[in-house]
mmCIF file of N, CA and C in Angstrom:
data_model
loop_
_atom_site.group_PDB
_atom_site.id
_atom_site.type_symbol
_atom_site.label_atom_id
_atom_site.label_comp_id
_atom_site.label_asym_id
_atom_site.label_seq_id
_atom_site.Cartn_x
_atom_site.Cartn_y
_atom_site.Cartn_z
ATOM 1 N N ARG A 11 4.201 16.647 -25.689
ATOM 2 C CA ARG A 11 4.040 16.393 -24.268
ATOM 3 C C ARG A 11 2.580 16.101 -23.933
ATOM 4 N N SER A 12 1.683 16.823 -24.530
ATOM 5 C CA SER A 12 0.263 16.588 -24.303
ATOM 6 C C SER A 12 -0.142 15.205 -24.808
ATOM 7 N N THR A 13 0.467 14.760 -25.894
ATOM 8 C CA THR A 13 0.166 13.441 -26.442
ATOM 9 C C THR A 13 0.615 12.347 -25.479
ATOM 10 N N VAL A 14 1.773 12.505 -24.874
ATOM 11 C CA VAL A 14 2.267 11.525 -23.901
ATOM 12 C C VAL A 14 1.331 11.476 -22.705
ATOM 13 N N ARG A 15 0.924 12.625 -22.232
ATOM 14 C CA ARG A 15 0.001 12.692 -21.096
ATOM 15 C C ARG A 15 -1.331 12.032 -21.447
ATOM 16 N N HIS A 16 -1.809 12.283 -22.658
ATOM 17 C CA HIS A 16 -3.070 11.695 -23.105
ATOM 18 C C HIS A 16 -2.958 10.173 -23.189
ATOM 19 N N ARG A 17 -1.865 9.677 -23.741
ATOM 20 C CA ARG A 17 -1.664 8.223 -23.831
ATOM 21 C C ARG A 17 -1.556 7.586 -22.450
ATOM 22 N N ALA A 18 -0.882 8.257 -21.532
ATOM 23 C CA ALA A 18 -0.760 7.728 -20.172
ATOM 24 C C ALA A 18 -2.129 7.674 -19.496
ATOM 25 N N LEU A 19 -2.935 8.702 -19.695
ATOM 26 C CA LEU A 19 -4.275 8.720 -19.122
ATOM 27 C C LEU A 19 -5.143 7.610 -19.717
ATOM 28 N N LEU A 20 -5.029 7.385 -21.017
ATOM 29 C CA LEU A 20 -5.772 6.290 -21.655
ATOM 30 C C LEU A 20 -5.345 4.932 -21.103
ATOM 31 N N ALA A 21 -4.044 4.760 -20.904
ATOM 32 C CA ALA A 21 -3.544 3.495 -20.352
ATOM 33 C C ALA A 21 -4.046 3.294 -18.922
ATOM 34 N N ALA A 22 -4.055 4.346 -18.124
ATOM 35 C CA ALA A 22 -4.558 4.249 -16.744
ATOM 36 C C ALA A 22 -6.043 3.921 -16.734
ATOM 37 N N THR A 23 -6.790 4.536 -17.635
ATOM 38 C CA THR A 23 -8.216 4.258 -17.740
ATOM 39 C C THR A 23 -8.444 2.814 -18.166
ATOM 40 N N SER A 24 -7.626 2.319 -19.070
ATOM 41 C CA SER A 24 -7.735 0.919 -19.504
ATOM 42 C C SER A 24 -7.433 -0.035 -18.358
ATOM 43 N N LEU A 25 -6.416 0.270 -17.561
ATOM 44 C CA LEU A 25 -6.097 -0.563 -16.409
ATOM 45 C C LEU A 25 -7.262 -0.571 -15.424
ATOM 46 N N ALA A 26 -7.821 0.596 -15.147
ATOM 47 C CA ALA A 26 -8.959 0.679 -14.223
ATOM 48 C C ALA A 26 -10.139 -0.134 -14.754
ATOM 49 N N ALA A 27 -10.393 -0.057 -16.049
ATOM 50 C CA ALA A 27 -11.493 -0.824 -16.643
ATOM 51 C C ALA A 27 -11.228 -2.320 -16.539
ATOM 52 N N TRP A 28 -9.978 -2.721 -16.751
ATOM 53 C CA TRP A 28 -9.637 -4.147 -16.634
ATOM 54 C C TRP A 28 -9.805 -4.617 -15.189
ATOM 55 N N LEU A 29 -9.346 -3.832 -14.239
ATOM 56 C CA LEU A 29 -9.505 -4.199 -12.832
ATOM 57 C C LEU A 29 -10.985 -4.370 -12.491
ATOM 58 N N ARG A 30 -11.816 -3.448 -12.970
ATOM 59 C CA ARG A 30 -13.260 -3.561 -12.709
ATOM 60 C C ARG A 30 -13.850 -4.798 -13.384
ATOM 61 N N SER A 31 -13.420 -5.082 -14.614
ATOM 62 C CA SER A 31 -13.968 -6.240 -15.343
ATOM 63 C C SER A 31 -13.591 -7.562 -14.676
ATOM 64 N N GLU A 32 -12.482 -7.557 -13.951
ATOM 65 C CA GLU A 32 -12.034 -8.756 -13.230
ATOM 66 C C GLU A 32 -12.523 -8.758 -11.777
ATOM 67 N N ASN A 33 -13.406 -7.818 -11.463
ATOM 68 C CA ASN A 33 -13.927 -7.654 -10.099
ATOM 69 C C ASN A 33 -12.832 -7.365 -9.080
ATOM 70 N N ILE A 34 -11.810 -6.671 -9.528
ATOM 71 C CA ILE A 34 -10.717 -6.239 -8.651
ATOM 72 C C ILE A 34 -10.868 -4.725 -8.504
ATOM 73 N N ALA A 35 -11.919 -4.337 -7.812
ATOM 74 C CA ALA A 35 -12.196 -2.908 -7.689
ATOM 75 C C ALA A 35 -12.902 -2.639 -6.369
ATOM 76 N N ASP A 36 -12.906 -1.385 -6.017
ATOM 77 C CA ASP A 36 -13.618 -0.900 -4.841
ATOM 78 C C ASP A 36 -13.104 -1.484 -3.533
ATOM 79 N N GLY A 37 -11.851 -1.191 -3.249
ATOM 80 C CA GLY A 37 -11.332 -1.503 -1.932
ATOM 81 C C GLY A 37 -10.263 -2.571 -1.850
ATOM 82 N N TRP A 38 -9.847 -3.135 -2.962
ATOM 83 C CA TRP A 38 -8.774 -4.130 -2.914
ATOM 84 C C TRP A 38 -7.459 -3.443 -2.593
ATOM 85 N N ASN A 39 -6.548 -4.174 -1.950
ATOM 86 C CA ASN A 39 -5.181 -3.699 -1.731
ATOM 87 C C ASN A 39 -4.311 -4.272 -2.849
ATOM 88 N N ILE A 40 -3.734 -3.385 -3.647
ATOM 89 C CA ILE A 40 -2.911 -3.799 -4.773
ATOM 90 C C ILE A 40 -1.496 -3.276 -4.558
ATOM 91 N N ALA A 41 -0.548 -4.196 -4.525
ATOM 92 C CA ALA A 41 0.858 -3.818 -4.363
ATOM 93 C C ALA A 41 1.418 -3.411 -5.721
ATOM 94 N N VAL A 42 2.246 -2.385 -5.712
ATOM 95 C CA VAL A 42 2.905 -1.903 -6.930
ATOM 96 C C VAL A 42 4.400 -1.933 -6.687
ATOM 97 N N CYS A 43 5.088 -2.731 -7.503
ATOM 98 C CA CYS A 43 6.538 -2.868 -7.398
ATOM 99 C C CYS A 43 7.125 -2.613 -8.786
ATOM 100 N N LEU A 44 7.205 -1.343 -9.144
ATOM 101 C CA LEU A 44 7.661 -0.945 -10.478
ATOM 102 C C LEU A 44 8.848 -0.003 -10.375
ATOM 103 N N ASN A 45 9.749 -0.109 -11.331
ATOM 104 C CA ASN A 45 10.825 0.858 -11.450
ATOM 105 C C ASN A 45 10.236 2.183 -11.918
ATOM 106 N N PRO A 46 10.903 3.301 -11.629
ATOM 107 C CA PRO A 46 10.356 4.610 -12.004
ATOM 108 C C PRO A 46 10.426 4.854 -13.512
ATOM 109 N N THR A 47 9.374 4.424 -14.185
ATOM 110 C CA THR A 47 9.219 4.678 -15.624
ATOM 111 C C THR A 47 7.844 5.306 -15.821
ATOM 112 N N VAL A 48 7.455 5.497 -17.051
ATOM 113 C CA VAL A 48 6.137 6.059 -17.341
ATOM 114 C C VAL A 48 5.025 5.144 -16.838
ATOM 115 N N TRP A 49 5.318 3.856 -16.657
ATOM 116 C CA TRP A 49 4.294 2.909 -16.223
ATOM 117 C C TRP A 49 3.942 3.042 -14.746
ATOM 118 N N LEU A 50 4.817 3.599 -13.953
ATOM 119 C CA LEU A 50 4.523 3.758 -12.528
ATOM 120 C C LEU A 50 3.320 4.680 -12.293
ATOM 121 N N PRO A 51 3.318 5.918 -12.794
ATOM 122 C CA PRO A 51 2.138 6.755 -12.572
ATOM 123 C C PRO A 51 0.890 6.216 -13.270
ATOM 124 N N VAL A 52 1.068 5.524 -14.393
ATOM 125 C CA VAL A 52 -0.074 4.909 -15.075
ATOM 126 C C VAL A 52 -0.721 3.869 -14.162
ATOM 127 N N ALA A 53 0.101 3.020 -13.556
ATOM 128 C CA ALA A 53 -0.422 1.984 -12.651
ATOM 129 C C ALA A 53 -1.086 2.615 -11.438
ATOM 130 N N LEU A 54 -0.448 3.615 -10.847
ATOM 131 C CA LEU A 54 -1.004 4.260 -9.656
ATOM 132 C C LEU A 54 -2.358 4.900 -9.958
ATOM 133 N N LEU A 55 -2.431 5.621 -11.054
ATOM 134 C CA LEU A 55 -3.678 6.278 -11.413
ATOM 135 C C LEU A 55 -4.769 5.256 -11.750
ATOM 136 N N GLY A 56 -4.406 4.199 -12.462
ATOM 137 C CA GLY A 56 -5.379 3.167 -12.803
ATOM 138 C C GLY A 56 -5.953 2.494 -11.572
ATOM 139 N N ILE A 57 -5.098 2.213 -10.607
ATOM 140 C CA ILE A 57 -5.546 1.588 -9.359
ATOM 141 C C ILE A 57 -6.498 2.522 -8.609
ATOM 142 N N LEU A 58 -6.126 3.781 -8.513
ATOM 143 C CA LEU A 58 -6.980 4.740 -7.814
ATOM 144 C C LEU A 58 -8.309 4.931 -8.531
ATOM 145 N N ARG A 59 -8.285 4.952 -9.859
ATOM 146 C CA ARG A 59 -9.524 5.118 -10.629
ATOM 147 C C ARG A 59 -10.461 3.931 -10.448
ATOM 148 N N ALA A 60 -9.904 2.761 -10.147
ATOM 149 C CA ALA A 60 -10.735 1.578 -9.910
ATOM 150 C C ALA A 60 -11.272 1.554 -8.480
ATOM 151 N N GLY A 61 -10.814 2.491 -7.656
ATOM 152 C CA GLY A 61 -11.285 2.556 -6.274
ATOM 153 C C GLY A 61 -10.512 1.659 -5.328
ATOM 154 N N ASP A 62 -9.318 1.271 -5.730
ATOM 155 C CA ASP A 62 -8.505 0.378 -4.912
ATOM 156 C C ASP A 62 -7.451 1.159 -4.134
ATOM 157 N N THR A 63 -6.755 0.447 -3.250
ATOM 158 C CA THR A 63 -5.711 1.027 -2.416
ATOM 159 C C THR A 63 -4.349 0.556 -2.905
ATOM 160 N N ILE A 64 -3.400 1.470 -2.925
ATOM 161 C CA ILE A 64 -2.040 1.167 -3.380
ATOM 162 C C ILE A 64 -1.165 0.798 -2.184
ATOM 163 N N VAL A 65 -0.450 -0.309 -2.314
ATOM 164 C CA VAL A 65 0.572 -0.698 -1.346
ATOM 165 C C VAL A 65 1.902 -0.575 -2.093
ATOM 166 N N PRO A 66 2.660 0.493 -1.857
ATOM 167 C CA PRO A 66 3.906 0.689 -2.617
ATOM 168 C C PRO A 66 5.014 -0.237 -2.138
ATOM 169 N N LEU A 67 5.728 -0.792 -3.109
ATOM 170 C CA LEU A 67 6.883 -1.644 -2.824
ATOM 171 C C LEU A 67 8.084 -1.106 -3.586
ATOM 172 N N ASP A 68 9.236 -1.148 -2.958
ATOM 173 C CA ASP A 68 10.483 -0.690 -3.571
ATOM 174 C C ASP A 68 11.091 -1.835 -4.373
ATOM 175 N N PRO A 69 11.197 -1.708 -5.693
ATOM 176 C CA PRO A 69 11.736 -2.800 -6.492
ATOM 177 C C PRO A 69 13.214 -3.090 -6.237
ATOM 178 N N THR A 70 13.902 -2.182 -5.541
ATOM 179 C CA THR A 70 15.318 -2.421 -5.237
ATOM 180 C C THR A 70 15.518 -3.017 -3.849
ATOM 181 N N ALA A 71 14.431 -3.224 -3.131
ATOM 182 C CA ALA A 71 14.519 -3.726 -1.756
ATOM 183 C C ALA A 71 14.839 -5.218 -1.731
ATOM 184 N N GLU A 72 15.349 -5.643 -0.600
ATOM 185 C CA GLU A 72 15.624 -7.056 -0.370
ATOM 186 C C GLU A 72 14.322 -7.838 -0.276
ATOM 187 N N LEU A 73 14.380 -9.092 -0.661
ATOM 188 C CA LEU A 73 13.203 -9.958 -0.641
ATOM 189 C C LEU A 73 12.590 -10.046 0.754
ATOM 190 N N GLU A 74 13.423 -10.074 1.777
ATOM 191 C CA GLU A 74 12.921 -10.152 3.153
ATOM 192 C C GLU A 74 12.056 -8.943 3.502
ATOM 193 N N TRP A 75 12.508 -7.743 3.113
ATOM 194 C CA TRP A 75 11.735 -6.536 3.374
ATOM 195 C C TRP A 75 10.410 -6.575 2.622
ATOM 196 N N LEU A 76 10.457 -6.984 1.354
ATOM 197 C CA LEU A 76 9.239 -7.065 0.555
ATOM 198 C C LEU A 76 8.247 -8.041 1.174
ATOM 199 N N THR A 77 8.742 -9.177 1.630
ATOM 200 C CA THR A 77 7.887 -10.187 2.248
ATOM 201 C C THR A 77 7.242 -9.641 3.520
ATOM 202 N N GLN A 78 8.022 -8.958 4.351
ATOM 203 C CA GLN A 78 7.474 -8.371 5.573
ATOM 204 C C GLN A 78 6.412 -7.329 5.248
ATOM 205 N N ARG A 79 6.668 -6.550 4.234
ATOM 206 C CA ARG A 79 5.710 -5.507 3.822
ATOM 207 C C ARG A 79 4.396 -6.144 3.364
ATOM 208 N N LEU A 80 4.496 -7.201 2.573
ATOM 209 C CA LEU A 80 3.296 -7.873 2.077
ATOM 210 C C LEU A 80 2.538 -8.576 3.190
ATOM 211 N N ASP A 81 3.261 -9.102 4.181
ATOM 212 C CA ASP A 81 2.614 -9.770 5.309
ATOM 213 C C ASP A 81 1.757 -8.811 6.125
ATOM 214 N N GLY A 82 2.097 -7.528 6.108
ATOM 215 C CA GLY A 82 1.368 -6.549 6.894
ATOM 216 C C GLY A 82 0.084 -6.064 6.244
ATOM 217 N N TYR A 83 -0.143 -6.426 5.003
ATOM 218 C CA TYR A 83 -1.327 -5.979 4.277
ATOM 219 C C TYR A 83 -2.020 -7.190 3.663
ATOM 220 N N ASP A 84 -3.277 -7.049 3.415
ATOM 221 C CA ASP A 84 -4.043 -8.098 2.741
ATOM 222 C C ASP A 84 -4.000 -7.800 1.238
ATOM 223 N N VAL A 85 -2.850 -8.068 0.618
ATOM 224 C CA VAL A 85 -2.634 -7.757 -0.791
ATOM 225 C C VAL A 85 -3.216 -8.858 -1.655
ATOM 226 N N GLU A 86 -4.078 -8.466 -2.585
ATOM 227 C CA GLU A 86 -4.721 -9.430 -3.462
ATOM 228 C C GLU A 86 -4.089 -9.499 -4.840
ATOM 229 N N LEU A 87 -3.294 -8.492 -5.199
ATOM 230 C CA LEU A 87 -2.676 -8.439 -6.520
ATOM 231 C C LEU A 87 -1.378 -7.657 -6.415
ATOM 232 N N ILE A 88 -0.373 -8.077 -7.161
ATOM 233 C CA ILE A 88 0.898 -7.353 -7.235
ATOM 234 C C ILE A 88 1.129 -6.983 -8.697
ATOM 235 N N ILE A 89 1.351 -5.710 -8.934
ATOM 236 C CA ILE A 89 1.711 -5.241 -10.275
ATOM 237 C C ILE A 89 3.199 -4.971 -10.259
ATOM 238 N N CYS A 90 3.927 -5.647 -11.139
ATOM 239 C CA CYS A 90 5.377 -5.492 -11.177
ATOM 240 C C CYS A 90 5.856 -5.580 -12.615
ATOM 241 N N ASP A 91 7.097 -5.179 -12.838
ATOM 242 C CA ASP A 91 7.674 -5.353 -14.163
ATOM 243 C C ASP A 91 8.547 -6.600 -14.164
ATOM 244 N N SER A 92 9.136 -6.898 -15.280
ATOM 245 C CA SER A 92 9.866 -8.151 -15.432
ATOM 246 C C SER A 92 11.250 -8.135 -14.806
ATOM 247 N N GLU A 93 11.686 -7.001 -14.331
ATOM 248 C CA GLU A 93 13.052 -6.903 -13.773
ATOM 249 C C GLU A 93 13.098 -7.307 -12.348
#
């Protein structure tokens, strides 16, 4: 269990480093539309570690709802899975 937690923390740190290297840090609004897997908390933690704001999206929601949600925020990046 500690190994899984350690790997998740490393992945979140890597995401935060990538966001910073791409100048996507310190105040960007990043939408997250992920199914509840181990990658969801990794993405959330990585975004927060980069100093960005999370805009949560429900991956099971209708496209119209998602579009309305995105229209209300100045989202610069969407993190999603392939489903």
